[in-house]
Amino acid sequence: MSLQRLVLLALLAGLSIGSVIAANPNWTITALVPWIEPIGTIWVNALRMVVVPLVVSLLVTAVATMSDTRALRRIGSTSFIVWVALLTFSGALGLTLVPFLFQWLTIDPAAIAALRTGAEELAAATATGVANMPPLRQWFVDLIPINPVRAASEGAMLSLVLFSLTFGLAVSRIAQEQRDALLRVFGGIAAAMLVIVRWVLRVSPIGVFALSLSVASRVGSVAAGALGYYLVVTAVSMTVLCLVLFAITVVLGRVLPGKLARALLPAQVVGFTSRSSLATMSAQAEAATDVLRLPRPVVAFVLPLAVASFKPHGPLNWSSLAVVAGLLYGAPIGVEQLLTVIGSAILLSFAVPGVPSAGMLLIAPVFVNVGIPVEAIGLLIAVDALPDMFKTVANVTGQLCSAAIVARVSRETRAT
């Protein structure tokens, strides 16, 4: 049996057993969950530990070896255009699909009162998070890291990416002998990191089972009432977004559907169970290199940038958040308000800060502008674990698909 099938079986087994545990908390096997959960955490940490050296080494070698600066500019500008276009597609789905899916939702006043009860603490925490968020101008200032090592340790990927791009450009301008020596080092680091990735992915069925069992045992009972409906809508809408991204990539990227599915599956499973697109960087790099056979400049340059800054789920998910929050608080969202939310999501998608529930914190000012109480975010954060799994899958799908599209549209066909 192939590794992909084993991973899928492990995922289904973990979700199934975890759901049974959530429905029967007194079951004897429930006591084993706290012992199994660390296995999944260790596996994700093993994937994440190679991200920083892999991203830095790939970017430095890609930029330093690209003698044609016009090609670099072409790939960079093409990537930005592709990302904005895909974000616009996501927004179009939010404008059309989300209102359609929510038209059958009826709100029980007693249930809403119960949901609001006890949300004060969550709302206070949300307000605190919003107050502590840096202003947009500070976000731009922080893009240039004072200490690249600290940026790496704190997971400030976009700052680290900018440093790596700058360093790679500098390496391309030094003497040939010095440049070759540095490139051998960074090339060796990238190759070694990919070997570690393959080792970690070989035991992915064990890690995926542990993660999915842990998540399902915690969130299996939350899918009820209005918030349960929101969970279903999120799952459906993110699945539709993945299918749209898949179809666009098949057409524009000229990738065979079977090959694209094989490339996406490992990264999607890692993203679904870990809820972190950053943790999928290694799996995406391997898929882009070994399955899609994308050109090295695209794998080394476009993919790290996409993982750090491209989040295609944003406009579609913000639409769902606004509609369900408006229904919960008796402030239905009209087309004009929904357009405001979607436009804000497209503009701010590249500026999501690296804090828990960052996207939901960033939407708080937008909620206020369209007349939705900020307390609604507290309720939605409470059940964010399950939707976040589907949102991460959509992000991972968009990131790898965008790299395939950029490779074709920019006409970068040099072999990997």
Coordinates of C-alpha atoms in Angstrom, one line a residue:
M1 CA 0.0 0.0 0.0
S2 CA 1.3 3.5 -0.9
L3 CA 2.3 6.0 1.7
Q4 CA -0.6 8.3 0.6
R5 CA -3.2 5.6 1.2
L6 CA -1.7 4.8 4.6
V7 CA -1.8 8.4 5.5
L8 CA -5.5 8.7 4.5
L9 CA -6.4 5.5 6.4
A10 CA -4.6 6.9 9.5
L11 CA -6.5 10.2 9.1
L12 CA -9.9 8.5 8.9
A13 CA -9.1 6.1 11.7
G14 CA -8.0 9.0 14.0
L15 CA -11.1 11.1 13.2
S16 CA -13.4 8.1 13.7
I17 CA -12.0 6.9 17.0
G18 CA -11.7 10.5 18.2
S19 CA -15.3 11.2 17.4
V20 CA -16.4 8.1 19.3
I21 CA -14.3 9.3 22.3
A22 CA -15.9 12.7 22.2
A23 CA -19.3 11.1 22.3
N24 CA -18.3 8.7 25.1
P25 CA -16.0 10.6 27.4
N26 CA -16.1 7.9 30.0
W27 CA -14.8 5.2 27.6
T28 CA -11.7 3.5 28.9
I29 CA -9.5 4.3 25.9
T30 CA -10.1 8.1 26.6
A31 CA -7.3 7.9 29.1
L32 CA -4.9 7.1 26.4
V33 CA -5.5 10.3 24.4
P34 CA -3.2 12.5 26.5
W35 CA -0.4 9.9 25.9
I36 CA -1.0 9.7 22.1
E37 CA -1.3 13.4 21.5
P38 CA 2.4 14.2 22.1
I39 CA 3.3 11.8 19.3
G40 CA 1.5 14.0 16.8
T41 CA 3.1 17.1 18.3
I42 CA 6.6 15.6 18.0
W43 CA 5.9 14.7 14.4
V44 CA 4.8 18.2 13.5
N45 CA 7.8 19.7 15.3
A46 CA 10.1 17.4 13.3
L47 CA 8.6 18.9 10.1
R48 CA 8.7 22.5 11.4
M49 CA 12.4 22.2 12.5
V50 CA 13.6 22.0 8.9
V51 CA 11.4 24.9 7.6
V52 CA 13.7 27.8 8.4
P53 CA 17.0 26.3 7.1
L54 CA 15.1 24.9 4.1
V55 CA 13.5 28.2 3.2
V56 CA 16.6 30.3 3.7
S57 CA 18.9 27.9 1.7
L58 CA 16.4 27.6 -1.2
L59 CA 15.9 31.3 -1.5
V60 CA 19.6 32.2 -1.2
T61 CA 20.6 29.6 -3.9
A62 CA 17.7 30.5 -6.2
V63 CA 18.4 34.3 -6.1
A64 CA 22.2 34.0 -6.1
T65 CA 22.3 31.6 -9.1
M66 CA 19.7 33.6 -11.2
S67 CA 22.0 35.7 -13.3
D68 CA 19.1 37.2 -15.2
T69 CA 17.6 39.8 -12.9
R70 CA 14.8 40.3 -15.4
A71 CA 13.7 36.7 -14.9
L72 CA 13.7 37.2 -11.2
R73 CA 11.5 40.3 -11.6
R74 CA 9.3 38.5 -14.0
I75 CA 8.7 35.6 -11.6
G76 CA 8.1 37.9 -8.7
S77 CA 5.6 40.1 -10.5
T78 CA 3.9 37.1 -12.0
S79 CA 3.5 35.6 -8.5
F80 CA 1.9 38.7 -7.1
I81 CA -0.5 38.9 -10.0
V82 CA -1.5 35.3 -9.7
W83 CA -2.0 35.6 -5.9
V84 CA -4.2 38.6 -6.2
A85 CA -6.2 36.9 -9.0
L86 CA -6.7 33.8 -6.8
L87 CA -7.7 36.0 -3.9
T88 CA -10.3 37.7 -6.1
F89 CA -11.7 34.2 -7.1
S90 CA -12.0 33.5 -3.3
G91 CA -13.8 36.7 -2.8
A92 CA -16.2 36.0 -5.7
L93 CA -17.0 32.7 -4.0
G94 CA -17.6 34.5 -0.8
L95 CA -20.0 36.9 -2.5
T96 CA -22.0 34.2 -4.2
L97 CA -21.6 30.9 -2.4
V98 CA -21.7 32.0 1.3
P99 CA -25.1 33.8 1.2
F100 CA -26.6 30.8 -0.7
L101 CA -25.3 28.3 1.9
F102 CA -26.6 30.4 4.9
Q103 CA -30.1 30.9 3.5
W104 CA -31.3 27.8 5.3
L105 CA -30.0 28.7 8.7
T106 CA -32.6 29.6 11.3
I107 CA -31.6 31.0 14.7
D108 CA -33.3 29.8 17.9
P109 CA -33.4 32.9 20.2
A110 CA -32.9 30.7 23.3
A111 CA -29.9 29.0 21.7
I112 CA -28.4 32.4 20.8
A113 CA -28.8 33.6 24.4
A114 CA -27.1 30.4 25.6
L115 CA -24.2 31.0 23.2
R116 CA -23.8 34.5 24.3
T117 CA -23.8 33.5 27.9
G118 CA -20.2 32.9 29.0
A119 CA -18.8 34.7 25.9
E120 CA -17.7 37.8 27.9
E121 CA -14.4 36.3 28.8
L122 CA -13.7 35.3 25.2
A123 CA -14.8 38.7 24.0
A124 CA -12.5 40.4 26.5
A125 CA -9.6 38.3 25.4
T126 CA -10.4 39.2 21.8
A127 CA -10.6 42.9 22.6
T128 CA -7.2 42.6 24.3
G129 CA -5.7 40.8 21.3
V130 CA -7.0 43.5 19.0
A131 CA -5.7 46.3 21.3
N132 CA -2.2 44.6 21.3
M133 CA -2.0 44.2 17.6
P134 CA 0.6 46.4 16.0
P135 CA -0.6 49.1 13.6
L136 CA -0.2 48.6 9.9
R137 CA 2.8 51.0 9.8
Q138 CA 4.6 49.0 12.5
W139 CA 4.0 45.8 10.4
F140 CA 5.8 47.5 7.5
V141 CA 8.7 48.5 9.9
D142 CA 9.0 45.0 11.2
L143 CA 9.4 43.5 7.7
I144 CA 13.1 44.4 8.0
P145 CA 14.4 42.3 10.8
I146 CA 16.8 43.9 13.3
N147 CA 18.1 40.4 14.1
P148 CA 17.6 37.7 11.4
V149 CA 18.4 35.0 13.9
R150 CA 15.7 36.2 16.2
A151 CA 13.3 36.5 13.3
A152 CA 14.0 32.8 12.6
S153 CA 13.5 31.7 16.2
E154 CA 10.2 33.6 16.4
G155 CA 8.9 32.3 13.1
A156 CA 8.6 35.7 11.5
M157 CA 8.8 34.1 8.0
L158 CA 8.1 37.1 5.9
S159 CA 10.9 39.1 7.5
L160 CA 13.2 36.1 7.1
V161 CA 12.2 35.7 3.5
L162 CA 13.0 39.4 2.8
F163 CA 16.4 38.9 4.5
S164 CA 17.1 35.8 2.5
L165 CA 16.2 37.5 -0.8
T166 CA 18.5 40.4 0.1
F167 CA 21.3 38.1 1.1
G168 CA 20.9 36.1 -2.1
L169 CA 21.2 39.2 -4.2
A170 CA 24.3 40.2 -2.3
V171 CA 25.9 36.8 -2.8
S172 CA 25.2 37.2 -6.6
R173 CA 27.4 40.3 -6.6
I174 CA 30.5 39.0 -4.8
A175 CA 33.5 37.4 -6.4
Q176 CA 33.0 34.1 -8.2
E177 CA 35.2 32.1 -5.9
Q178 CA 33.4 33.4 -2.7
R179 CA 30.0 32.9 -4.3
D180 CA 30.7 29.3 -5.3
A181 CA 31.9 28.5 -1.8
L182 CA 28.7 30.0 -0.2
L183 CA 26.4 28.3 -2.7
R184 CA 28.0 24.9 -2.1
V185 CA 27.2 25.4 1.6
F186 CA 23.6 26.5 1.1
G187 CA 23.0 23.9 -1.6
G188 CA 24.2 21.2 0.8
I189 CA 21.9 22.5 3.5
A190 CA 18.9 22.4 1.2
A191 CA 19.8 18.9 0.1
A192 CA 20.2 17.7 3.7
M193 CA 16.9 19.2 4.8
L194 CA 15.1 17.5 2.0
V195 CA 16.5 14.2 3.1
I196 CA 15.3 14.8 6.6
V197 CA 11.9 15.7 5.2
R198 CA 11.7 12.3 3.4
W199 CA 12.6 10.5 6.7
V200 CA 9.9 12.4 8.6
L201 CA 7.2 11.8 5.9
R202 CA 7.9 8.0 6.0
V203 CA 6.4 7.9 9.5
S204 CA 3.6 10.4 8.6
P205 CA 0.7 7.8 9.2
I206 CA 1.7 7.6 12.9
G207 CA 1.9 11.4 13.3
V208 CA -1.4 11.9 11.3
F209 CA -3.3 9.4 13.4
A210 CA -2.1 10.9 16.7
L211 CA -3.0 14.4 15.6
S212 CA -6.4 13.6 14.1
L213 CA -7.4 11.5 17.1
S214 CA -6.5 14.3 19.5
V215 CA -8.4 17.0 17.5
A216 CA -11.5 14.8 16.9
S217 CA -11.7 13.8 20.6
R218 CA -11.8 17.5 21.6
V219 CA -14.1 19.0 18.9
G220 CA -16.4 16.1 18.1
S221 CA -19.1 17.6 20.3
V222 CA -19.0 21.2 19.2
A223 CA -20.9 20.8 15.9
A224 CA -24.3 21.8 17.2
G225 CA -26.7 24.7 16.5
A226 CA -25.8 27.8 14.7
L227 CA -22.0 27.4 15.3
G228 CA -22.3 23.8 14.0
Y229 CA -23.9 25.2 10.8
Y230 CA -21.0 27.6 10.5
L231 CA -18.6 24.7 10.8
V232 CA -20.4 22.8 8.0
V233 CA -20.5 25.9 5.8
T234 CA -16.8 26.5 6.3
A235 CA -16.0 22.8 5.4
V236 CA -18.2 23.0 2.3
S237 CA -16.9 26.4 1.1
M238 CA -13.3 25.5 1.6
T239 CA -13.8 22.3 -0.2
V240 CA -15.3 24.2 -3.1
L241 CA -12.4 26.7 -3.0
C242 CA -9.9 23.8 -3.2
L243 CA -11.8 22.3 -6.2
V244 CA -11.8 25.8 -8.0
L245 CA -8.1 26.2 -7.3
F246 CA -7.5 22.6 -8.6
A247 CA -9.4 23.3 -11.8
I248 CA -7.7 26.6 -12.5
T249 CA -4.3 25.0 -12.0
V250 CA -5.2 22.1 -14.4
V251 CA -6.2 24.7 -17.1
L252 CA -3.6 27.5 -16.6
G253 CA -0.8 25.4 -15.2
R254 CA -1.4 22.6 -17.7
V255 CA -0.9 19.9 -15.1
L256 CA -2.5 16.5 -15.4
P257 CA -5.3 16.1 -12.7
G258 CA -3.9 12.8 -11.4
K259 CA -0.4 14.2 -11.0
L260 CA -1.7 17.4 -9.3
A261 CA -3.8 15.3 -6.9
R262 CA -0.8 13.2 -6.0
A263 CA 1.3 16.3 -5.3
L264 CA -1.3 18.0 -3.2
L265 CA -2.4 15.1 -1.0
P266 CA 0.6 14.7 1.4
A267 CA 0.7 18.5 2.1
Q268 CA -3.1 18.7 2.5
V269 CA -3.1 15.9 5.1
V270 CA -0.3 17.5 7.0
G271 CA -2.1 20.9 6.9
F272 CA -5.4 19.3 7.9
T273 CA -4.0 17.6 11.0
S274 CA -1.5 20.3 12.1
R275 CA -3.5 23.4 11.2
S276 CA -0.3 25.0 10.1
S277 CA 0.6 25.8 6.4
L278 CA 4.1 26.5 7.7
A279 CA 4.4 22.9 8.8
T280 CA 3.6 21.8 5.2
M281 CA 6.5 23.7 3.6
S282 CA 8.7 20.6 3.5
A283 CA 6.0 18.4 2.0
Q284 CA 5.1 21.1 -0.6
A285 CA 8.7 21.5 -1.6
E286 CA 9.1 17.7 -2.1
A287 CA 5.9 17.5 -4.1
A288 CA 6.8 20.5 -6.3
T289 CA 10.3 18.9 -6.9
D290 CA 9.6 15.2 -7.2
V291 CA 6.0 15.1 -8.5
L292 CA 5.2 18.3 -10.4
R293 CA 8.8 18.7 -11.5
L294 CA 8.6 22.5 -11.2
P295 CA 11.7 24.6 -12.2
R296 CA 14.1 25.2 -9.4
P297 CA 13.6 29.0 -9.4
V298 CA 9.9 28.5 -8.8
V299 CA 10.4 25.9 -6.0
A300 CA 13.1 27.9 -4.3
F301 CA 11.6 31.4 -4.8
V302 CA 7.9 31.3 -5.3
L303 CA 6.9 28.5 -2.9
P304 CA 8.6 30.0 0.3
L305 CA 7.0 33.4 -0.5
A306 CA 3.6 31.7 -0.9
V307 CA 3.8 29.8 2.3
A308 CA 4.8 33.0 4.2
S309 CA 2.3 35.4 2.8
F310 CA -0.4 33.9 0.5
K311 CA -3.6 32.8 2.3
P312 CA -6.3 32.3 -0.3
H313 CA -8.9 31.2 2.2
G314 CA -9.2 34.8 3.6
P315 CA -11.8 36.5 1.5
L316 CA -14.1 33.4 1.5
N317 CA -13.8 32.7 5.2
W318 CA -14.2 36.3 6.2
S319 CA -17.5 36.3 4.2
S320 CA -18.7 33.3 6.3
L321 CA -17.6 34.9 9.5
A322 CA -19.4 38.2 8.7
V323 CA -22.7 36.5 7.7
V324 CA -22.9 34.1 10.6
A325 CA -21.9 36.8 13.1
G326 CA -24.5 39.1 11.6
L327 CA -27.2 36.5 12.0
L328 CA -26.2 35.7 15.6
Y329 CA -26.4 39.3 16.6
G330 CA -29.4 40.4 14.6
A331 CA -27.4 42.4 12.1
P332 CA -27.8 40.7 8.7
I333 CA -25.1 41.5 6.2
G334 CA -26.1 43.1 2.9
V335 CA -24.2 43.0 -0.4
E336 CA -22.5 46.3 0.1
Q337 CA -21.3 45.3 3.6
L338 CA -20.1 41.9 2.2
L339 CA -18.1 43.6 -0.5
T340 CA -16.5 45.7 2.2
V341 CA -15.5 42.6 4.1
I342 CA -14.2 40.9 1.0
G343 CA -12.2 43.9 -0.2
S344 CA -10.6 44.2 3.3
A345 CA -9.7 40.6 3.3
I346 CA -7.9 40.8 -0.1
L347 CA -6.0 44.0 1.0
L348 CA -5.1 42.6 4.4
S349 CA -4.4 39.0 3.5
F350 CA -0.7 39.6 3.2
A351 CA -0.5 41.4 6.6
V352 CA -1.9 38.8 8.9
P353 CA 0.3 39.0 12.1
G354 CA 1.8 35.9 13.6
V355 CA -0.5 35.5 16.7
P356 CA -3.1 32.9 17.6
S357 CA -6.4 33.3 15.6
A358 CA -4.6 36.2 13.8
G359 CA -7.0 36.4 10.9
M360 CA -10.0 36.6 13.2
L361 CA -8.3 39.3 15.3
L362 CA -7.6 41.3 12.1
I363 CA -11.2 41.2 11.1
A364 CA -12.4 42.9 14.3
P365 CA -12.1 46.5 12.9
V366 CA -13.9 45.4 9.8
F367 CA -16.8 43.9 11.9
V368 CA -17.2 47.2 13.6
N369 CA -17.3 49.1 10.3
V370 CA -20.1 47.0 9.0
G371 CA -22.1 47.1 12.2
I372 CA -21.3 43.7 13.8
P373 CA -20.4 43.6 17.6
V374 CA -16.8 42.6 18.2
E375 CA -18.0 40.2 20.8
A376 CA -19.1 37.9 18.0
I377 CA -15.4 37.0 17.3
G378 CA -15.2 35.6 20.8
L379 CA -17.8 33.0 20.0
L380 CA -16.2 32.1 16.7
I381 CA -12.8 31.7 18.2
A382 CA -14.2 29.2 20.6
V383 CA -14.9 26.8 17.7
D384 CA -12.0 27.8 15.4
A385 CA -10.1 24.5 15.7
L386 CA -12.2 22.5 13.3
P387 CA -12.7 25.3 10.7
D388 CA -9.0 26.1 10.9
M389 CA -8.3 22.6 9.6
F390 CA -10.2 23.2 6.4
K391 CA -8.9 26.7 6.0
T392 CA -5.3 25.4 6.2
V393 CA -6.0 22.8 3.5
A394 CA -7.3 25.6 1.3
N395 CA -4.2 27.6 1.9
V396 CA -1.9 24.7 1.2
T397 CA -3.8 23.9 -2.0
G398 CA -3.6 27.5 -3.2
Q399 CA 0.1 27.8 -2.3
L400 CA 1.2 24.8 -4.3
C401 CA -1.2 25.4 -7.1
S402 CA 0.0 29.0 -7.4
A403 CA 3.6 27.8 -7.8
A404 CA 2.5 25.5 -10.7
I405 CA 0.6 28.4 -12.4
V406 CA 3.5 30.8 -12.0
A407 CA 5.9 28.2 -13.5
R408 CA 3.7 28.0 -16.6
V409 CA 2.6 31.7 -16.9
S410 CA 6.1 33.1 -16.4
R411 CA 7.4 30.6 -18.9
E412 CA 10.1 29.5 -16.5
T413 CA 10.8 26.1 -17.9
R414 CA 14.4 25.4 -16.8
A415 CA 14.6 21.9 -15.3
T416 CA 14.7 21.5 -11.6

